[in-house]
């Protein structure tokens, strides 16, 4: 494959749907597959090409479906396998592809495989998960096999009374890690989680926590980086283990290569560009592209995510430049995104969600994202400029296991110190995963038109739904929604520049504006964004040629103005 080879998953824009929160068709307060089907023409009209559906599989829902109890069944409140088949066919008949979430680092503890595995040390499936005997401390105290901390707080090991061993769970205790060292387990994963759905016509997968399958031999202790507690962050040990590349190659060779698929892997804790490239070179097919998380990790605490530290615009610019440029001259491909179901809303995080600025901010971010190289991912609600939950919501309004467990453990560890509680709460208000999981805001009727349930949705509806919703934006020519549509179509019209072009940032230490160039052959575009509420001087970068305004997010701008309004964005074509 050559650098510029065009395949559908490069030029296509992906729209991510979180089934719990998209559209409830039954009135039970929870989104469902028929609800998504009822919105398929809205999705088509937006101008996206690929839908990524977050987990809709059978699950006890400790982690919103990322704890799967049966890969070949659908969570009953979401619908049935037949409903997903209908969704596949309704997408395909409109020229939209559908990819599913592939969660195969772990299953639910309610999966039949784990239920068998935990019955006895002699069970044939014992070795399908990662079981280890206890260690014993000085006074004969039972301790987990190592000091790894789970992503959802506490130890990554759970003691099993019945069989007197611990099992590993990098996420919740209800999400035991599969043992990828066992080839029989791998084959079962390929058959049940992957090929079952490929045979039904899905077009690929977003691959969950894709770099954690291969654990380091001996499962060594992590270094102490958070003194005072036993459990330590250990991602440097369990991410990118020794057999990772081999496993992914095998997955392609045995299953994926038989179909015309795309894969996008979730690649956390991998800051090294050379290492990322090892996963995505097209001549050694492992993954077609990955999500590298520097942009959404901005401001997160170093040891604990929910200890927000803030960031500067120059930090954002540096990570964008790094990950926009790293594929240059290689046969690899990349992604562009700033939202998903694990992140706060981009308007609230990177620009301003104040009522007077939020629409302009949402459009500026749309303009910036649509000019970026790689496959573009848009998260449900991003297209109407949805914002984070209001700051006066209490911890009881949040539902996510990650935020709640962290809040409880940090508050307990501090002896209930109000300053700690406040700081954790402030961090959750910015970074909490629930912001993205609030019900989709369809219209100004009760519960934002998401559900007809009299008691509302499974998760509190945003207080601002009357001013931010699809219905009010559909026919308003200058709405955020219509701006997204325009940008998505410009991205297609100028795909050489925007999707495939090279990237170069200017004035990278400027903390107020972000100016970058995209280039492809002789064609050039300059993108300018003011990340402040104040007017900023705009000096054209030293690029030869005539600047012609392609689009601005401010009405009436002709491009000659040397002052940028608050949160103004412009794209120029340079001839
Ligand atoms: C990443 C997913 O995006 C997140 O929502 C989930 O909690 C973990 N992986 C565990 O599957």
PDB file of C-alpha atoms in Angstrom, residues 176-465:
ATOM      1  CA  UNK A 176     -11.498 -10.450  34.646  1.00  0.00           C
ATOM      2  CA  UNK A 177      -8.607 -10.294  32.145  1.00  0.00           C
ATOM      3  CA  UNK A 178      -8.474 -13.059  29.562  1.00  0.00           C
ATOM      4  CA  UNK A 179      -5.292 -15.104  29.276  1.00  0.00           C
ATOM      5  CA  UNK A 180      -4.037 -14.438  25.744  1.00  0.00           C
ATOM      6  CA  UNK A 181      -1.078 -16.787  26.245  1.00  0.00           C
ATOM      7  CA  UNK A 182      -3.472 -19.691  25.717  1.00  0.00           C
ATOM      8  CA  UNK A 183      -3.982 -20.330  21.956  1.00  0.00           C
ATOM      9  CA  UNK A 184      -7.308 -22.077  22.570  1.00  0.00           C
ATOM     10  CA  UNK A 185      -8.601 -18.964  24.317  1.00  0.00           C
ATOM     11  CA  UNK A 186      -7.414 -16.769  21.464  1.00  0.00           C
ATOM     12  CA  UNK A 187      -9.193 -18.945  18.920  1.00  0.00           C
ATOM     13  CA  UNK A 188     -12.416 -18.797  20.949  1.00  0.00           C
ATOM     14  CA  UNK A 189     -12.135 -14.991  21.092  1.00  0.00           C
ATOM     15  CA  UNK A 190     -11.629 -14.765  17.321  1.00  0.00           C
ATOM     16  CA  UNK A 191     -14.624 -16.998  16.641  1.00  0.00           C
ATOM     17  CA  UNK A 192     -17.066 -15.592  19.143  1.00  0.00           C
ATOM     18  CA  UNK A 193     -16.211 -11.901  19.443  1.00  0.00           C
ATOM     19  CA  UNK A 194     -14.968 -11.238  15.905  1.00  0.00           C
ATOM     20  CA  UNK A 195     -16.067 -13.667  13.226  1.00  0.00           C
ATOM     21  CA  UNK A 196     -19.594 -14.091  14.570  1.00  0.00           C
ATOM     22  CA  UNK A 197     -20.204 -10.399  13.711  1.00  0.00           C
ATOM     23  CA  UNK A 198     -18.126 -10.247  10.536  1.00  0.00           C
ATOM     24  CA  UNK A 199     -20.315 -13.014   9.129  1.00  0.00           C
ATOM     25  CA  UNK A 200     -23.287 -10.775   9.834  1.00  0.00           C
ATOM     26  CA  UNK A 201     -21.752  -8.012   7.735  1.00  0.00           C
ATOM     27  CA  UNK A 202     -20.135  -5.578  10.159  1.00  0.00           C
ATOM     28  CA  UNK A 203     -17.297  -3.621   8.583  1.00  0.00           C
ATOM     29  CA  UNK A 204     -14.730  -3.716  11.332  1.00  0.00           C
ATOM     30  CA  UNK A 205     -14.000  -2.846  14.927  1.00  0.00           C
ATOM     31  CA  UNK A 206     -12.828  -0.220  17.329  1.00  0.00           C
ATOM     32  CA  UNK A 207     -10.538  -2.349  19.462  1.00  0.00           C
ATOM     33  CA  UNK A 208     -10.749  -1.677  23.186  1.00  0.00           C
ATOM     34  CA  UNK A 209      -7.533  -1.340  25.244  1.00  0.00           C
ATOM     35  CA  UNK A 210      -5.694  -2.996  22.406  1.00  0.00           C
ATOM     36  CA  UNK A 211      -2.216  -2.958  23.936  1.00  0.00           C
ATOM     37  CA  UNK A 212      -2.913  -4.840  27.167  1.00  0.00           C
ATOM     38  CA  UNK A 213      -3.403  -8.435  26.023  1.00  0.00           C
ATOM     39  CA  UNK A 214       0.200  -9.528  26.500  1.00  0.00           C
ATOM     40  CA  UNK A 215       1.182  -9.331  30.153  1.00  0.00           C
ATOM     41  CA  UNK A 216       4.868  -9.147  31.185  1.00  0.00           C
ATOM     42  CA  UNK A 217       6.354 -12.526  32.190  1.00  0.00           C
ATOM     43  CA  UNK A 218       6.385 -12.997  35.961  1.00  0.00           C
ATOM     44  CA  UNK A 219       3.892 -10.115  36.457  1.00  0.00           C
ATOM     45  CA  UNK A 220       6.474  -8.016  38.361  1.00  0.00           C
ATOM     46  CA  UNK A 221       5.610  -5.295  40.885  1.00  0.00           C
ATOM     47  CA  UNK A 222       5.313  -1.738  39.594  1.00  0.00           C
ATOM     48  CA  UNK A 223       7.734   0.885  40.914  1.00  0.00           C
ATOM     49  CA  UNK A 224       6.361   3.063  43.722  1.00  0.00           C
ATOM     50  CA  UNK A 225       5.126   6.308  42.185  1.00  0.00           C
ATOM     51  CA  UNK A 226       2.318   7.008  44.652  1.00  0.00           C
ATOM     52  CA  UNK A 227       3.844   6.493  48.112  1.00  0.00           C
ATOM     53  CA  UNK A 228       1.488   5.776  51.002  1.00  0.00           C
ATOM     54  CA  UNK A 229      -0.656   3.119  49.358  1.00  0.00           C
ATOM     55  CA  UNK A 230       0.054  -0.447  48.298  1.00  0.00           C
ATOM     56  CA  UNK A 231      -1.531  -0.334  44.828  1.00  0.00           C
ATOM     57  CA  UNK A 232       0.579   1.443  42.233  1.00  0.00           C
ATOM     58  CA  UNK A 233      -0.052   2.590  38.664  1.00  0.00           C
ATOM     59  CA  UNK A 234       1.406  -0.174  36.492  1.00  0.00           C
ATOM     60  CA  UNK A 235       0.478   0.701  32.915  1.00  0.00           C
ATOM     61  CA  UNK A 236       4.179   0.855  31.985  1.00  0.00           C
ATOM     62  CA  UNK A 237       4.265  -2.880  32.739  1.00  0.00           C
ATOM     63  CA  UNK A 238       1.004  -4.212  31.381  1.00  0.00           C
ATOM     64  CA  UNK A 239       0.759  -2.042  28.245  1.00  0.00           C
ATOM     65  CA  UNK A 240       2.636  -3.106  25.103  1.00  0.00           C
ATOM     66  CA  UNK A 241       3.761  -6.472  26.490  1.00  0.00           C
ATOM     67  CA  UNK A 242       6.202  -8.728  24.622  1.00  0.00           C
ATOM     68  CA  UNK A 243       3.700 -10.673  22.474  1.00  0.00           C
ATOM     69  CA  UNK A 244       1.355  -7.803  21.562  1.00  0.00           C
ATOM     70  CA  UNK A 245       2.426  -7.468  17.929  1.00  0.00           C
ATOM     71  CA  UNK A 246       2.404 -11.220  17.412  1.00  0.00           C
ATOM     72  CA  UNK A 247      -1.161 -11.500  18.760  1.00  0.00           C
ATOM     73  CA  UNK A 248      -2.439  -8.725  16.508  1.00  0.00           C
ATOM     74  CA  UNK A 249      -0.770 -10.211  13.442  1.00  0.00           C
ATOM     75  CA  UNK A 250      -2.386 -13.529  14.213  1.00  0.00           C
ATOM     76  CA  UNK A 251      -5.803 -11.902  14.622  1.00  0.00           C
ATOM     77  CA  UNK A 252      -5.485 -10.439  11.122  1.00  0.00           C
ATOM     78  CA  UNK A 253      -4.131 -13.587   9.560  1.00  0.00           C
ATOM     79  CA  UNK A 254      -6.725 -15.901  11.057  1.00  0.00           C
ATOM     80  CA  UNK A 255      -9.828 -13.732  10.817  1.00  0.00           C
ATOM     81  CA  UNK A 256      -9.800 -10.072   9.796  1.00  0.00           C
ATOM     82  CA  UNK A 257      -7.977 -10.513   6.490  1.00  0.00           C
ATOM     83  CA  UNK A 258     -10.805 -12.696   5.206  1.00  0.00           C
ATOM     84  CA  UNK A 259     -13.083  -9.631   5.167  1.00  0.00           C
ATOM     85  CA  UNK A 260     -12.907  -6.001   3.984  1.00  0.00           C
ATOM     86  CA  UNK A 261     -12.560  -4.468   7.428  1.00  0.00           C
ATOM     87  CA  UNK A 262     -11.138  -1.524   9.291  1.00  0.00           C
ATOM     88  CA  UNK A 263      -9.678  -1.635  12.774  1.00  0.00           C
ATOM     89  CA  UNK A 264      -8.925   1.289  15.021  1.00  0.00           C
ATOM     90  CA  UNK A 265      -7.155   0.364  18.225  1.00  0.00           C
ATOM     91  CA  UNK A 266      -7.265   2.168  21.513  1.00  0.00           C
ATOM     92  CA  UNK A 267      -3.595   2.685  22.385  1.00  0.00           C
ATOM     93  CA  UNK A 268      -3.209   4.286  25.802  1.00  0.00           C
ATOM     94  CA  UNK A 269       0.101   4.916  27.587  1.00  0.00           C
ATOM     95  CA  UNK A 270       2.194   4.814  24.413  1.00  0.00           C
ATOM     96  CA  UNK A 271       3.846   8.214  23.976  1.00  0.00           C
ATOM     97  CA  UNK A 272       6.650   7.045  21.690  1.00  0.00           C
ATOM     98  CA  UNK A 273       5.878   7.659  17.995  1.00  0.00           C
ATOM     99  CA  UNK A 274       8.234   4.882  16.835  1.00  0.00           C
ATOM    100  CA  UNK A 275       6.386   2.434  19.026  1.00  0.00           C
ATOM    101  CA  UNK A 276       2.978   3.564  17.775  1.00  0.00           C
ATOM    102  CA  UNK A 277       4.190   3.114  14.197  1.00  0.00           C
ATOM    103  CA  UNK A 278       4.978  -0.525  14.923  1.00  0.00           C
ATOM    104  CA  UNK A 279       1.250  -1.146  15.362  1.00  0.00           C
ATOM    105  CA  UNK A 280       0.029   0.615  12.241  1.00  0.00           C
ATOM    106  CA  UNK A 281       2.462   0.093   9.391  1.00  0.00           C
ATOM    107  CA  UNK A 282       0.323  -1.184   6.527  1.00  0.00           C
ATOM    108  CA  UNK A 283       2.875  -3.732   5.326  1.00  0.00           C
ATOM    109  CA  UNK A 284       2.714  -5.568   8.631  1.00  0.00           C
ATOM    110  CA  UNK A 285      -0.995  -5.468   9.261  1.00  0.00           C
ATOM    111  CA  UNK A 286      -1.846  -5.311  12.943  1.00  0.00           C
ATOM    112  CA  UNK A 287      -4.191  -2.320  13.212  1.00  0.00           C
ATOM    113  CA  UNK A 288      -5.270   0.100  10.491  1.00  0.00           C
ATOM    114  CA  UNK A 289      -4.983   3.066  12.826  1.00  0.00           C
ATOM    115  CA  UNK A 290      -4.990   3.861  16.525  1.00  0.00           C
ATOM    116  CA  UNK A 291      -6.234   6.424  18.972  1.00  0.00           C
ATOM    117  CA  UNK A 292      -3.283   7.984  20.707  1.00  0.00           C
ATOM    118  CA  UNK A 293      -4.590   9.871  23.723  1.00  0.00           C
ATOM    119  CA  UNK A 294      -2.299  12.851  24.332  1.00  0.00           C
ATOM    120  CA  UNK A 295      -4.912  15.396  23.285  1.00  0.00           C
ATOM    121  CA  UNK A 296      -7.624  14.094  25.599  1.00  0.00           C
ATOM    122  CA  UNK A 297      -5.157  13.430  28.422  1.00  0.00           C
ATOM    123  CA  UNK A 298      -4.206  17.129  28.592  1.00  0.00           C
ATOM    124  CA  UNK A 299      -4.463  18.375  32.167  1.00  0.00           C
ATOM    125  CA  UNK A 300      -4.989  14.967  33.756  1.00  0.00           C
ATOM    126  CA  UNK A 301      -3.102  14.350  37.011  1.00  0.00           C
ATOM    127  CA  UNK A 302       0.153  12.439  36.490  1.00  0.00           C
ATOM    128  CA  UNK A 303      -0.523   9.731  39.097  1.00  0.00           C
ATOM    129  CA  UNK A 304      -4.281   9.979  39.340  1.00  0.00           C
ATOM    130  CA  UNK A 305      -6.387  11.080  36.409  1.00  0.00           C
ATOM    131  CA  UNK A 306      -8.864  13.045  38.539  1.00  0.00           C
ATOM    132  CA  UNK A 307      -6.281  15.425  39.967  1.00  0.00           C
ATOM    133  CA  UNK A 308      -6.677  17.997  37.226  1.00  0.00           C
ATOM    134  CA  UNK A 309      -3.518  20.055  36.748  1.00  0.00           C
ATOM    135  CA  UNK A 310      -4.540  22.302  33.861  1.00  0.00           C
ATOM    136  CA  UNK A 311      -2.610  22.767  30.623  1.00  0.00           C
ATOM    137  CA  UNK A 312      -1.485  25.552  28.317  1.00  0.00           C
ATOM    138  CA  UNK A 313      -2.575  26.083  24.699  1.00  0.00           C
ATOM    139  CA  UNK A 314       1.038  25.472  23.673  1.00  0.00           C
ATOM    140  CA  UNK A 315       0.717  21.961  25.181  1.00  0.00           C
ATOM    141  CA  UNK A 316      -2.332  21.298  23.032  1.00  0.00           C
ATOM    142  CA  UNK A 317      -0.569  22.628  19.953  1.00  0.00           C
ATOM    143  CA  UNK A 318       2.492  20.486  20.617  1.00  0.00           C
ATOM    144  CA  UNK A 319       0.513  17.262  20.924  1.00  0.00           C
ATOM    145  CA  UNK A 320      -1.571  18.039  17.853  1.00  0.00           C
ATOM    146  CA  UNK A 321       1.567  18.701  15.820  1.00  0.00           C
ATOM    147  CA  UNK A 322       3.291  15.585  17.118  1.00  0.00           C
ATOM    148  CA  UNK A 323       0.424  13.238  16.272  1.00  0.00           C
ATOM    149  CA  UNK A 324      -0.514  14.973  13.035  1.00  0.00           C
ATOM    150  CA  UNK A 325       3.021  14.661  11.718  1.00  0.00           C
ATOM    151  CA  UNK A 326       4.251  11.276  12.904  1.00  0.00           C
ATOM    152  CA  UNK A 327       3.000   9.284   9.897  1.00  0.00           C
ATOM    153  CA  UNK A 328       4.687  11.583   7.365  1.00  0.00           C
ATOM    154  CA  UNK A 329       6.797   9.528   4.967  1.00  0.00           C
ATOM    155  CA  UNK A 330       5.549   6.188   6.337  1.00  0.00           C
ATOM    156  CA  UNK A 331       2.919   3.732   5.136  1.00  0.00           C
ATOM    157  CA  UNK A 332       0.910   4.203   8.335  1.00  0.00           C
ATOM    158  CA  UNK A 333      -2.408   5.935   8.907  1.00  0.00           C
ATOM    159  CA  UNK A 334      -3.764   7.993  11.810  1.00  0.00           C
ATOM    160  CA  UNK A 335      -6.924   9.339  13.460  1.00  0.00           C
ATOM    161  CA  UNK A 336      -8.244  12.766  14.454  1.00  0.00           C
ATOM    162  CA  UNK A 337     -10.599  13.069  17.422  1.00  0.00           C
ATOM    163  CA  UNK A 338     -11.134  15.118  20.569  1.00  0.00           C
ATOM    164  CA  UNK A 339     -14.211  13.445  22.050  1.00  0.00           C
ATOM    165  CA  UNK A 340     -15.449   9.962  22.831  1.00  0.00           C
ATOM    166  CA  UNK A 341     -17.507   8.256  25.535  1.00  0.00           C
ATOM    167  CA  UNK A 342     -14.594   8.428  28.019  1.00  0.00           C
ATOM    168  CA  UNK A 343     -14.014  12.186  27.826  1.00  0.00           C
ATOM    169  CA  UNK A 344     -15.470  15.483  28.888  1.00  0.00           C
ATOM    170  CA  UNK A 345     -17.022  17.505  26.069  1.00  0.00           C
ATOM    171  CA  UNK A 346     -14.536  19.351  23.877  1.00  0.00           C
ATOM    172  CA  UNK A 347     -16.290  22.738  24.070  1.00  0.00           C
ATOM    173  CA  UNK A 348     -15.979  22.652  27.870  1.00  0.00           C
ATOM    174  CA  UNK A 349     -12.423  21.334  27.861  1.00  0.00           C
ATOM    175  CA  UNK A 350     -10.661  23.239  25.106  1.00  0.00           C
ATOM    176  CA  UNK A 351     -12.715  26.372  24.486  1.00  0.00           C
ATOM    177  CA  UNK A 352     -15.619  27.977  26.358  1.00  0.00           C
ATOM    178  CA  UNK A 353     -19.015  26.615  27.321  1.00  0.00           C
ATOM    179  CA  UNK A 354     -20.267  29.978  28.605  1.00  0.00           C
ATOM    180  CA  UNK A 355     -23.617  30.742  26.935  1.00  0.00           C
ATOM    181  CA  UNK A 356     -22.176  33.685  24.966  1.00  0.00           C
ATOM    182  CA  UNK A 357     -19.267  31.638  23.568  1.00  0.00           C
ATOM    183  CA  UNK A 358     -20.270  28.047  23.311  1.00  0.00           C
ATOM    184  CA  UNK A 359     -21.680  28.027  19.792  1.00  0.00           C
ATOM    185  CA  UNK A 360     -18.709  29.911  18.380  1.00  0.00           C
ATOM    186  CA  UNK A 361     -16.387  27.593  20.320  1.00  0.00           C
ATOM    187  CA  UNK A 362     -18.093  24.460  19.014  1.00  0.00           C
ATOM    188  CA  UNK A 363     -17.806  25.739  15.444  1.00  0.00           C
ATOM    189  CA  UNK A 364     -14.154  26.686  15.885  1.00  0.00           C
ATOM    190  CA  UNK A 365     -13.343  23.186  17.132  1.00  0.00           C
ATOM    191  CA  UNK A 366     -15.338  21.678  14.249  1.00  0.00           C
ATOM    192  CA  UNK A 367     -13.326  23.780  11.811  1.00  0.00           C
ATOM    193  CA  UNK A 368     -10.053  22.721  13.416  1.00  0.00           C
ATOM    194  CA  UNK A 369     -10.924  19.017  13.591  1.00  0.00           C
ATOM    195  CA  UNK A 370     -12.225  18.871  10.010  1.00  0.00           C
ATOM    196  CA  UNK A 371      -8.904  20.212   8.760  1.00  0.00           C
ATOM    197  CA  UNK A 372      -6.909  17.459  10.424  1.00  0.00           C
ATOM    198  CA  UNK A 373      -5.070  14.588   8.779  1.00  0.00           C
ATOM    199  CA  UNK A 374      -6.328  11.058   9.346  1.00  0.00           C
ATOM    200  CA  UNK A 375      -9.690   9.410   9.785  1.00  0.00           C
ATOM    201  CA  UNK A 376     -11.965  11.829  11.645  1.00  0.00           C
ATOM    202  CA  UNK A 377     -14.098  10.606  14.554  1.00  0.00           C
ATOM    203  CA  UNK A 378     -17.091  12.628  15.743  1.00  0.00           C
ATOM    204  CA  UNK A 379     -18.875  11.669  18.937  1.00  0.00           C
ATOM    205  CA  UNK A 380     -22.673  11.849  19.257  1.00  0.00           C
ATOM    206  CA  UNK A 381     -23.762  15.310  20.409  1.00  0.00           C
ATOM    207  CA  UNK A 382     -20.471  16.896  19.371  1.00  0.00           C
ATOM    208  CA  UNK A 383     -22.228  17.931  16.167  1.00  0.00           C
ATOM    209  CA  UNK A 384     -24.650  20.131  18.151  1.00  0.00           C
ATOM    210  CA  UNK A 385     -22.059  21.442  20.597  1.00  0.00           C
ATOM    211  CA  UNK A 386     -23.152  19.532  23.701  1.00  0.00           C
ATOM    212  CA  UNK A 387     -21.296  20.651  26.824  1.00  0.00           C
ATOM    213  CA  UNK A 388     -20.262  19.189  30.179  1.00  0.00           C
ATOM    214  CA  UNK A 389     -22.809  18.713  32.965  1.00  0.00           C
ATOM    215  CA  UNK A 390     -23.429  21.857  35.030  1.00  0.00           C
ATOM    216  CA  UNK A 391     -21.023  22.473  37.894  1.00  0.00           C
ATOM    217  CA  UNK A 392     -23.725  22.322  40.547  1.00  0.00           C
ATOM    218  CA  UNK A 393     -24.426  18.642  39.906  1.00  0.00           C
ATOM    219  CA  UNK A 394     -23.382  16.517  42.879  1.00  0.00           C
ATOM    220  CA  UNK A 395     -21.462  13.249  42.831  1.00  0.00           C
ATOM    221  CA  UNK A 396     -24.838  11.461  43.144  1.00  0.00           C
ATOM    222  CA  UNK A 397     -25.725  12.700  39.642  1.00  0.00           C
ATOM    223  CA  UNK A 398     -22.706  10.884  38.205  1.00  0.00           C
ATOM    224  CA  UNK A 399     -22.991   7.202  37.318  1.00  0.00           C
ATOM    225  CA  UNK A 400     -19.586   6.138  36.025  1.00  0.00           C
ATOM    226  CA  UNK A 401     -17.696   3.509  38.014  1.00  0.00           C
ATOM    227  CA  UNK A 402     -14.366   5.254  37.306  1.00  0.00           C
ATOM    228  CA  UNK A 403     -15.332   8.661  38.753  1.00  0.00           C
ATOM    229  CA  UNK A 404     -17.321   7.259  41.656  1.00  0.00           C
ATOM    230  CA  UNK A 405     -14.648   4.769  42.745  1.00  0.00           C
ATOM    231  CA  UNK A 406     -11.958   7.419  42.488  1.00  0.00           C
ATOM    232  CA  UNK A 407     -14.017   9.972  44.398  1.00  0.00           C
ATOM    233  CA  UNK A 408     -14.705   7.492  47.213  1.00  0.00           C
ATOM    234  CA  UNK A 409     -11.126   6.260  47.463  1.00  0.00           C
ATOM    235  CA  UNK A 410      -9.535   9.738  47.325  1.00  0.00           C
ATOM    236  CA  UNK A 411     -11.934  11.142  49.906  1.00  0.00           C
ATOM    237  CA  UNK A 412     -11.426   8.147  52.233  1.00  0.00           C
ATOM    238  CA  UNK A 413      -7.640   8.311  51.829  1.00  0.00           C
ATOM    239  CA  UNK A 414      -7.617  11.999  52.787  1.00  0.00           C
ATOM    240  CA  UNK A 415      -9.666  11.374  55.940  1.00  0.00           C
ATOM    241  CA  UNK A 416     -12.599  13.232  54.345  1.00  0.00           C
ATOM    242  CA  UNK A 417     -10.624  16.429  53.749  1.00  0.00           C
ATOM    243  CA  UNK A 418     -12.991  18.991  52.146  1.00  0.00           C
ATOM    244  CA  UNK A 419     -10.141  20.455  50.055  1.00  0.00           C
ATOM    245  CA  UNK A 420      -9.451  17.037  48.514  1.00  0.00           C
ATOM    246  CA  UNK A 421     -13.148  16.466  47.937  1.00  0.00           C
ATOM    247  CA  UNK A 422     -13.465  19.830  46.182  1.00  0.00           C
ATOM    248  CA  UNK A 423     -10.456  19.244  43.977  1.00  0.00           C
ATOM    249  CA  UNK A 424     -11.626  15.775  42.947  1.00  0.00           C
ATOM    250  CA  UNK A 425     -15.086  17.159  42.207  1.00  0.00           C
ATOM    251  CA  UNK A 426     -13.602  19.979  40.108  1.00  0.00           C
ATOM    252  CA  UNK A 427     -11.564  17.434  38.168  1.00  0.00           C
ATOM    253  CA  UNK A 428     -14.619  15.267  37.555  1.00  0.00           C
ATOM    254  CA  UNK A 429     -16.483  18.350  36.318  1.00  0.00           C
ATOM    255  CA  UNK A 430     -13.868  18.653  33.573  1.00  0.00           C
ATOM    256  CA  UNK A 431     -12.712  15.105  32.896  1.00  0.00           C
ATOM    257  CA  UNK A 432     -15.575  12.857  34.023  1.00  0.00           C
ATOM    258  CA  UNK A 433     -16.606  10.213  31.501  1.00  0.00           C
ATOM    259  CA  UNK A 434     -20.282  10.853  32.272  1.00  0.00           C
ATOM    260  CA  UNK A 435     -20.324  14.204  30.441  1.00  0.00           C
ATOM    261  CA  UNK A 436     -20.280  12.336  27.166  1.00  0.00           C
ATOM    262  CA  UNK A 437     -22.873   9.844  28.372  1.00  0.00           C
ATOM    263  CA  UNK A 438     -25.682  12.300  29.090  1.00  0.00           C
ATOM    264  CA  UNK A 439     -28.757  11.605  26.968  1.00  0.00           C
ATOM    265  CA  UNK A 440     -28.585  12.959  23.447  1.00  0.00           C
ATOM    266  CA  UNK A 441     -30.439  16.270  23.204  1.00  0.00           C
ATOM    267  CA  UNK A 442     -32.945  15.829  20.374  1.00  0.00           C
ATOM    268  CA  UNK A 443     -35.443  18.588  21.102  1.00  0.00           C
ATOM    269  CA  UNK A 444     -36.873  20.912  23.757  1.00  0.00           C
ATOM    270  CA  UNK A 445     -39.570  18.508  25.008  1.00  0.00           C
ATOM    271  CA  UNK A 446     -39.294  16.696  28.345  1.00  0.00           C
ATOM    272  CA  UNK A 447     -36.014  14.839  28.841  1.00  0.00           C
ATOM    273  CA  UNK A 448     -34.663  16.366  25.637  1.00  0.00           C
ATOM    274  CA  UNK A 449     -36.815  14.128  23.442  1.00  0.00           C
ATOM    275  CA  UNK A 450     -34.520  11.226  24.309  1.00  0.00           C
ATOM    276  CA  UNK A 451     -37.155   9.222  26.159  1.00  0.00           C
ATOM    277  CA  UNK A 452     -40.889   9.244  26.791  1.00  0.00           C
ATOM    278  CA  UNK A 453     -40.375   7.701  30.209  1.00  0.00           C
ATOM    279  CA  UNK A 454     -42.181   9.800  32.814  1.00  0.00           C
ATOM    280  CA  UNK A 455     -39.313   9.355  35.260  1.00  0.00           C
ATOM    281  CA  UNK A 456     -36.731  10.434  32.736  1.00  0.00           C
ATOM    282  CA  UNK A 457     -33.627   8.819  31.353  1.00  0.00           C
ATOM    283  CA  UNK A 458     -31.212   6.410  33.028  1.00  0.00           C
ATOM    284  CA  UNK A 459     -28.852   9.350  33.463  1.00  0.00           C
ATOM    285  CA  UNK A 460     -29.810  12.922  34.306  1.00  0.00           C
ATOM    286  CA  UNK A 461     -30.625  15.094  31.281  1.00  0.00           C
ATOM    287  CA  UNK A 462     -28.503  18.205  30.810  1.00  0.00           C
ATOM    288  CA  UNK A 463     -30.190  21.322  32.251  1.00  0.00           C
ATOM    289  CA  UNK A 464     -29.438  23.223  29.016  1.00  0.00           C
ATOM    290  CA  UNK A 465     -31.276  20.883  26.654  1.00  0.00           C
TER     291      UNK A 465
END
